[in-house]
Coordinates of C-alpha atoms (C1' of nucleotides) in Angstrom, one line a residue:
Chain A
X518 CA 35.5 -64.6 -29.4
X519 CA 36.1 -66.6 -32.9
X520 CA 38.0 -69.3 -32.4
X521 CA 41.0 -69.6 -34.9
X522 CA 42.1 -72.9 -36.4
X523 CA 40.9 -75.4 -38.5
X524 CA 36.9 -75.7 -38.9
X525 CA 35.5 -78.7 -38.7
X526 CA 35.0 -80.6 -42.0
X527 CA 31.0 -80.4 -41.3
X528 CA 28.9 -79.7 -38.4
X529 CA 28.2 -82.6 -36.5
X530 CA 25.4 -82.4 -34.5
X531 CA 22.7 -84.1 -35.8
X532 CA 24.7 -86.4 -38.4
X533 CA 24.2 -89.7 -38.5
X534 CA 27.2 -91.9 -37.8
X535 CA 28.0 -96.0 -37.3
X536 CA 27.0 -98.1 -40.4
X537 CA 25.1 -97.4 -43.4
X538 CA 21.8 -98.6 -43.9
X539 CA 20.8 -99.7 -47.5
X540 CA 18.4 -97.1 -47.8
X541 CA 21.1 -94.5 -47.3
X542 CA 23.6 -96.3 -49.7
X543 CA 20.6 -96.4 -52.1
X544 CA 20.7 -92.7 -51.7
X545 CA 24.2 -91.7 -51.9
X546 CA 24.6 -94.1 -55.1
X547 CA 21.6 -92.5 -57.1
X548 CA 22.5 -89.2 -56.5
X549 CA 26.0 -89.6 -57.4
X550 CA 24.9 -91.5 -60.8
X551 CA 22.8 -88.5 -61.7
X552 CA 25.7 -85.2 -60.1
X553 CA 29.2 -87.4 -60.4
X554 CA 31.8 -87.7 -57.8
X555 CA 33.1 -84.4 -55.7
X556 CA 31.6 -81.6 -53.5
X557 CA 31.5 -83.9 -50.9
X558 CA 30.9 -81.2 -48.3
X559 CA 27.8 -80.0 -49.8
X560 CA 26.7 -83.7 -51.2
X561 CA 24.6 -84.9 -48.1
X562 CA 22.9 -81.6 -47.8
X563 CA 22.2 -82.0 -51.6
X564 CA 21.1 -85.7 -51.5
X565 CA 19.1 -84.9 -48.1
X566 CA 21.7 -87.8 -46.1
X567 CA 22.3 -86.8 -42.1
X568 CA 26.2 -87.6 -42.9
X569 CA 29.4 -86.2 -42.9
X570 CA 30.3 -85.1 -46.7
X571 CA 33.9 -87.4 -45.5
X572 CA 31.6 -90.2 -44.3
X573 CA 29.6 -90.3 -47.8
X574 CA 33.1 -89.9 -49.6
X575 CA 33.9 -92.8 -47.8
X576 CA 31.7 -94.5 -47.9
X577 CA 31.0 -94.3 -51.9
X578 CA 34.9 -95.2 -52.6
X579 CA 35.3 -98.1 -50.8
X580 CA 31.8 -99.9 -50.9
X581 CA 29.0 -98.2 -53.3
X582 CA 31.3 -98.0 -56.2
X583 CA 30.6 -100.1 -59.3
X584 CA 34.1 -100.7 -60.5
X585 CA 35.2 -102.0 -56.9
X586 CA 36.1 -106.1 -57.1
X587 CA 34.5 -107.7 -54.4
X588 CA 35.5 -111.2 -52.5
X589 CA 38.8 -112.1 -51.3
X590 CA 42.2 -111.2 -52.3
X591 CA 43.9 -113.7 -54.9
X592 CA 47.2 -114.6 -54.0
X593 CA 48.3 -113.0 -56.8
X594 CA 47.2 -109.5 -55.5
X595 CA 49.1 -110.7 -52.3
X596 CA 52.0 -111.1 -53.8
X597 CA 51.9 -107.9 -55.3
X598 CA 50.7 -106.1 -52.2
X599 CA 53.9 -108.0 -50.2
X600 CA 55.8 -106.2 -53.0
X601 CA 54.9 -103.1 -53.3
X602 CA 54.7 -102.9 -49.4
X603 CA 58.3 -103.8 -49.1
X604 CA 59.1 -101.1 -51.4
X605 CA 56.8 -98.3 -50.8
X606 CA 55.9 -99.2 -46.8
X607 CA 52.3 -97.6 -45.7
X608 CA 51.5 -96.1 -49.3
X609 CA 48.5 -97.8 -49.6
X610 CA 46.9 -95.3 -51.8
X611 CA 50.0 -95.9 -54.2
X612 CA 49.5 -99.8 -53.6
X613 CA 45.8 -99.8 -54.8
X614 CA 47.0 -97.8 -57.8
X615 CA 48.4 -101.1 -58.4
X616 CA 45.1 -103.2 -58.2
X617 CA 41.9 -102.5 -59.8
X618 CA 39.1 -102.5 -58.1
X619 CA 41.0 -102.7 -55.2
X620 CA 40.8 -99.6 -52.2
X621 CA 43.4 -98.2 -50.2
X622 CA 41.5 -98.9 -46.7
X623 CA 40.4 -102.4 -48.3
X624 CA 45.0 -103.3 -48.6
X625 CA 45.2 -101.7 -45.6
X626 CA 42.6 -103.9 -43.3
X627 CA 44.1 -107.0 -45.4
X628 CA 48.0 -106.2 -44.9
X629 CA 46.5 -105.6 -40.9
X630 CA 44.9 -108.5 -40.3
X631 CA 46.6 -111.1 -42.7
X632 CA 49.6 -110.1 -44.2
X633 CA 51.3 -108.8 -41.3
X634 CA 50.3 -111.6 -38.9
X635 CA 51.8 -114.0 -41.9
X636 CA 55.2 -111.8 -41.2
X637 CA 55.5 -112.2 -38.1
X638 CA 54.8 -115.8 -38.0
X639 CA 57.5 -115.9 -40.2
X640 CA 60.5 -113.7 -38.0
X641 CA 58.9 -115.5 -34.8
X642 CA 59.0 -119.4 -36.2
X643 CA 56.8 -122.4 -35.7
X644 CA 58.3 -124.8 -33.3
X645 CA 60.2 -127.0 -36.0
X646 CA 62.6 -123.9 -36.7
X647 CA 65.8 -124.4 -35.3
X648 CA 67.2 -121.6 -33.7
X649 CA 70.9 -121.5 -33.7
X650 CA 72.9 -121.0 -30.7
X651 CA 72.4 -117.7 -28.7
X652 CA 75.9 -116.3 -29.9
X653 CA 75.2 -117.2 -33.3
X654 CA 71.4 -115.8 -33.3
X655 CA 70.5 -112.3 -34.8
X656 CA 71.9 -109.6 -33.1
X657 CA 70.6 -107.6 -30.6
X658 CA 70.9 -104.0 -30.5
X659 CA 74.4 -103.7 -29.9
X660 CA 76.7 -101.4 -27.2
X661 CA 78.3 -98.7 -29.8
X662 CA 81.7 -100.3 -30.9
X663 CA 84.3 -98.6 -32.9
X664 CA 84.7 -99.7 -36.9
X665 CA 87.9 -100.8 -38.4
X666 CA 89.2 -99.5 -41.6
X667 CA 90.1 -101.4 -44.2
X668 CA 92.8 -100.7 -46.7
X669 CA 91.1 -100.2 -49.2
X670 CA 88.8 -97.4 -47.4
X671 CA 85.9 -99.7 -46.8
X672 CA 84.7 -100.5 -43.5
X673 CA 84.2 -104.0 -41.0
X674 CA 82.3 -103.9 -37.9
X675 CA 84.6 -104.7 -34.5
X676 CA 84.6 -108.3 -34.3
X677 CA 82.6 -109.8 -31.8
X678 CA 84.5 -113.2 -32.5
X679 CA 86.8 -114.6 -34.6
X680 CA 84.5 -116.0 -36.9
X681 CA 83.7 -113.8 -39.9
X682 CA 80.3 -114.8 -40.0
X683 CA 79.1 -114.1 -36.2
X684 CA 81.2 -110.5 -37.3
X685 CA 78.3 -110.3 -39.8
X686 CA 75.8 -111.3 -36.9
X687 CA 74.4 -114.1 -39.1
X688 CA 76.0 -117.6 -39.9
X689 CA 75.5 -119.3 -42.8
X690 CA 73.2 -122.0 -40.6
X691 CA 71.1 -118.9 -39.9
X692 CA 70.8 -117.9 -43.2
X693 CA 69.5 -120.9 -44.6
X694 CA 67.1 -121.4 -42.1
X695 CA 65.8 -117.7 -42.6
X696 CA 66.1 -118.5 -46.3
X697 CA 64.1 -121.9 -45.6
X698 CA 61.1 -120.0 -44.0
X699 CA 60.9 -117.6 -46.8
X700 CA 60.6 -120.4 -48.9
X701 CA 58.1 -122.0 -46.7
X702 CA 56.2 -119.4 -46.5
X703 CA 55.7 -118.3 -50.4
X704 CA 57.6 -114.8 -49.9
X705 CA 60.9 -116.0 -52.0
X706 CA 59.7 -115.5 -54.8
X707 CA 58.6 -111.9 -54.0
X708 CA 61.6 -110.8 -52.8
X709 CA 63.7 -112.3 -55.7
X710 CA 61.5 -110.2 -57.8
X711 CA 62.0 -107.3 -55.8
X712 CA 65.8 -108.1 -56.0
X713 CA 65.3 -108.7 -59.5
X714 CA 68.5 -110.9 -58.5
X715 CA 69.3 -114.4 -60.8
X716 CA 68.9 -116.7 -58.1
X717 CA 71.5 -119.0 -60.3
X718 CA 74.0 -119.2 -57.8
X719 CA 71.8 -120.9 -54.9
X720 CA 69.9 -119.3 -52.6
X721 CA 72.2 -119.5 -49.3
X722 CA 75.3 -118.1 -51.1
X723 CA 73.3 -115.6 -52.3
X724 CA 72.4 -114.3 -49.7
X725 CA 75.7 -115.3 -47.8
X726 CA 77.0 -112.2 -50.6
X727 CA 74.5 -110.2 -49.9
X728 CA 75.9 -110.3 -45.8
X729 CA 79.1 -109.9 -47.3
X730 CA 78.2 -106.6 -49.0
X731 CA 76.6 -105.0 -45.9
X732 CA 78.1 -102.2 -44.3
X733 CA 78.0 -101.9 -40.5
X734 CA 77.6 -98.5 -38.7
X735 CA 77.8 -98.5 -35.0
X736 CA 76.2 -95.2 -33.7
X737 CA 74.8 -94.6 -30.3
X738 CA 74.2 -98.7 -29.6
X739 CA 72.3 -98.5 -33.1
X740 CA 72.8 -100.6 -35.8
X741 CA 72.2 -100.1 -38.9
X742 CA 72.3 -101.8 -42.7
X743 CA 73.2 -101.0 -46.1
X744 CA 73.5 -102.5 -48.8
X745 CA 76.8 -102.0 -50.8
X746 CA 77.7 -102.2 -54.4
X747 CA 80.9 -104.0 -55.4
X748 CA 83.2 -100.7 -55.8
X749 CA 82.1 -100.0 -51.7
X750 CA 83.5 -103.1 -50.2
X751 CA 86.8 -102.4 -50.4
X752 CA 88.8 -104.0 -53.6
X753 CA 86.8 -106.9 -52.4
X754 CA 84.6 -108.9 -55.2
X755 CA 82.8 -111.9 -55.5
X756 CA 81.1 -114.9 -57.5
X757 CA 77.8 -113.5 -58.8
X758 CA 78.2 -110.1 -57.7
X759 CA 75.3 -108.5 -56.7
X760 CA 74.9 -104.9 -57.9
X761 CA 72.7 -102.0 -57.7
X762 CA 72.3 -99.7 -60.3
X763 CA 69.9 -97.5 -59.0
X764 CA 68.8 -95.7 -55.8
X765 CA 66.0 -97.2 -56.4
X766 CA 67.1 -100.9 -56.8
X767 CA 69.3 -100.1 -53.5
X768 CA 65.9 -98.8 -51.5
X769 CA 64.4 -101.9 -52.2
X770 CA 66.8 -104.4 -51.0
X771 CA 67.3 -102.2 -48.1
X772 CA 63.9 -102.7 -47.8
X773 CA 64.4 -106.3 -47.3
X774 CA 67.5 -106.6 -45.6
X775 CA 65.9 -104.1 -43.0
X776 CA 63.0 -106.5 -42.8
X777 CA 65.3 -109.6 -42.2
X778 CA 66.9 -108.3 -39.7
X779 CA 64.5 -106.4 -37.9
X780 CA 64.0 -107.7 -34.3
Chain B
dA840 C1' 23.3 -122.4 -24.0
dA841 C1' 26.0 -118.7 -22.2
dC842 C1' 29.8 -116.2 -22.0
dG843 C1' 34.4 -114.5 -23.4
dT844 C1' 37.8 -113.9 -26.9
dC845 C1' 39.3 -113.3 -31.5
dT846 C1' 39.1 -111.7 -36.3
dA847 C1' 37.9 -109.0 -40.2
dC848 C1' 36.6 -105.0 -42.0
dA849 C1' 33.7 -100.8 -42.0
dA850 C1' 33.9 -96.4 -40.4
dC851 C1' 35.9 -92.5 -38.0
dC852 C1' 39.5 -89.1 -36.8
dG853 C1' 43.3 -86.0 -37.3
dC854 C1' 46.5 -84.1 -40.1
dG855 C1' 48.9 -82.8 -44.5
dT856 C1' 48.4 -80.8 -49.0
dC857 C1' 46.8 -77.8 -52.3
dA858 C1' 44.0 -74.5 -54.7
dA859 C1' 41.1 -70.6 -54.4
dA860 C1' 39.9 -66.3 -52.3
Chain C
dG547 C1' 51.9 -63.8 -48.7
dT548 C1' 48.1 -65.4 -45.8
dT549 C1' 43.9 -67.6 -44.8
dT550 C1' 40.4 -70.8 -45.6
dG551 C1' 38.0 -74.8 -47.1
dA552 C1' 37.9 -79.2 -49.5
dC553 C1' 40.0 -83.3 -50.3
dG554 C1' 42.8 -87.4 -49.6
dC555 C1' 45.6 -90.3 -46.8
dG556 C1' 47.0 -93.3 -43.1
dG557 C1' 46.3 -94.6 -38.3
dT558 C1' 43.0 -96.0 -35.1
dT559 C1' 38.6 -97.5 -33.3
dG560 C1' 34.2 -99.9 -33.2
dT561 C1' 31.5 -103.7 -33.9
dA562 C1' 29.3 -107.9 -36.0
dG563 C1' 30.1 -112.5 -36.5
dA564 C1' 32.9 -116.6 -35.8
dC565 C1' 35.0 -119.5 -32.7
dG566 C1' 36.5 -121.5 -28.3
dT567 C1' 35.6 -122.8 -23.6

DNA sequence: AACGTCTACAACCGCGTCAAA
DNA sequence: GTTTGACGCGGTTGTAGACGT
């Protein structure tokens, strides 16, 4: 009986697998100097390698190519990867468009084992952060509550106190102190370029606008965040306002606001 | 010195996409 | 329109070397 479905991309008995040797790399990088890139499939069988065609395709684009840069990421290309990460998430094909001589699997194994590790350090503090009282702390996933209209259309989440800051689930204390570790650790200045946002008006007020703007949606215990332009929040306006032109511009700074107040 | 754990990164795997048959 | 094969991408695993006990 012939088995329907996908074939295998080669047959793998008999194929070499675990790390390349330098003989084989010699190999592969000869025979692709002399026939180009491409017909991967047929390229070990051609170049007499016991690999997988995806193995030597692999293998060729992330090591044995001569326009790959080598040694350690400059904090430069971090601060690029941290941006385009925040804007285009896991795209880390589209992210090593971005840096030359820089691979896809390369970003990814750096975002893995440094990058993220640097994130989380940063939404789970040293010691010397000060965590604000439990009421005033980050929400939790919430119980579904019922939204208010305003008059002007707009929406406010259901109060959970009087203050208007714990009904935006961050004080202003919290802010700075989450504004204070992105300063600490260097990622400010990304996201202010992400936000492409003049960063005149200080930092906490900024971002005190940027709470104000947020609209609240209270489905199914779920919370989730948006970010606003001016004409959304109801008649109401302020100092600096900060305004998105584009779907684009908004994706990004959802981007961020979904980050920051991630669990 | 021996052993266990952690980290970085190379390599593998499965799946989606796309073009050719 | 359907099937097939090749390629590319992103998630995951494996492992060598570093580090700690």
């Amino acid at each position: 009986m012939i088995k329907m479905g996908r074939a295998p991309c080669c047959e793998k008995v008999g194929l070499k697998r675990g790390r390349w040797t330098e003989e084989e790399d010699e190999i592969l990088r000869k025979y692709i100097e002399a026939n180009g890139e491409g017909s991967w499939r047929s390229l070990p069988k051609n170049a007499g390698l016991l690999r997988c065609g995806k193995s030597c395709r692999l293998r060729w684009i992330n090591y044995l190519r001569s326009d790959l840069k080598r040694g350690n990421i400059s904090p430069k290309e971090e601060e690029i990867i941290v941006n385009l990460h925040a804007s285009l998430g896991n795209k880390w094909s589209l992210i090593a468009d971005h840096l030359p001589g820089r691979t896809d699997n390369e970003i990814k194994n750096y975002w893995n084992s440094h990058l993220s590790r640097k994130i989380y350090s940063f939404r789970h503090p040293n010691p010397n952060f000060i965590l604000p009282p439990p009421e005033y702390s980050k929400p939790k996933k919430r119980t579904a509550a019922k939204e208010n209209k305003t008059a002007g259309g707009g929406t406010v989440p259901n109060p959970v106190q009087e203050s208007s800051s714990v009904e935006l689930g961050i004080t202003n204390l919290c802010l700075d102190d989450i504004l204070e570790q992105l300063e600490v650790n260097g990622i400010w200045n990304s996201c202010m370029e992400l936000l492409d946002w003049d960063n005149n008006g200080g930092t906490a007020g900024s971002c005190g606008q940027l709470e104000e703007n947020r609209d609240h949606d209270f489905n199914n215990g779920q919370e989730s965040s948006t970010v606003r332009s001016d004409d959304d929040v109801g008649g109401v306006s302020f100092e600096n306002e900060l305004i998105m032109e584009s779907d684009d511009e908004i994706e990004k700074h959802n981007a961020i606001l979904a980050w920051l107040m991630s669990p």
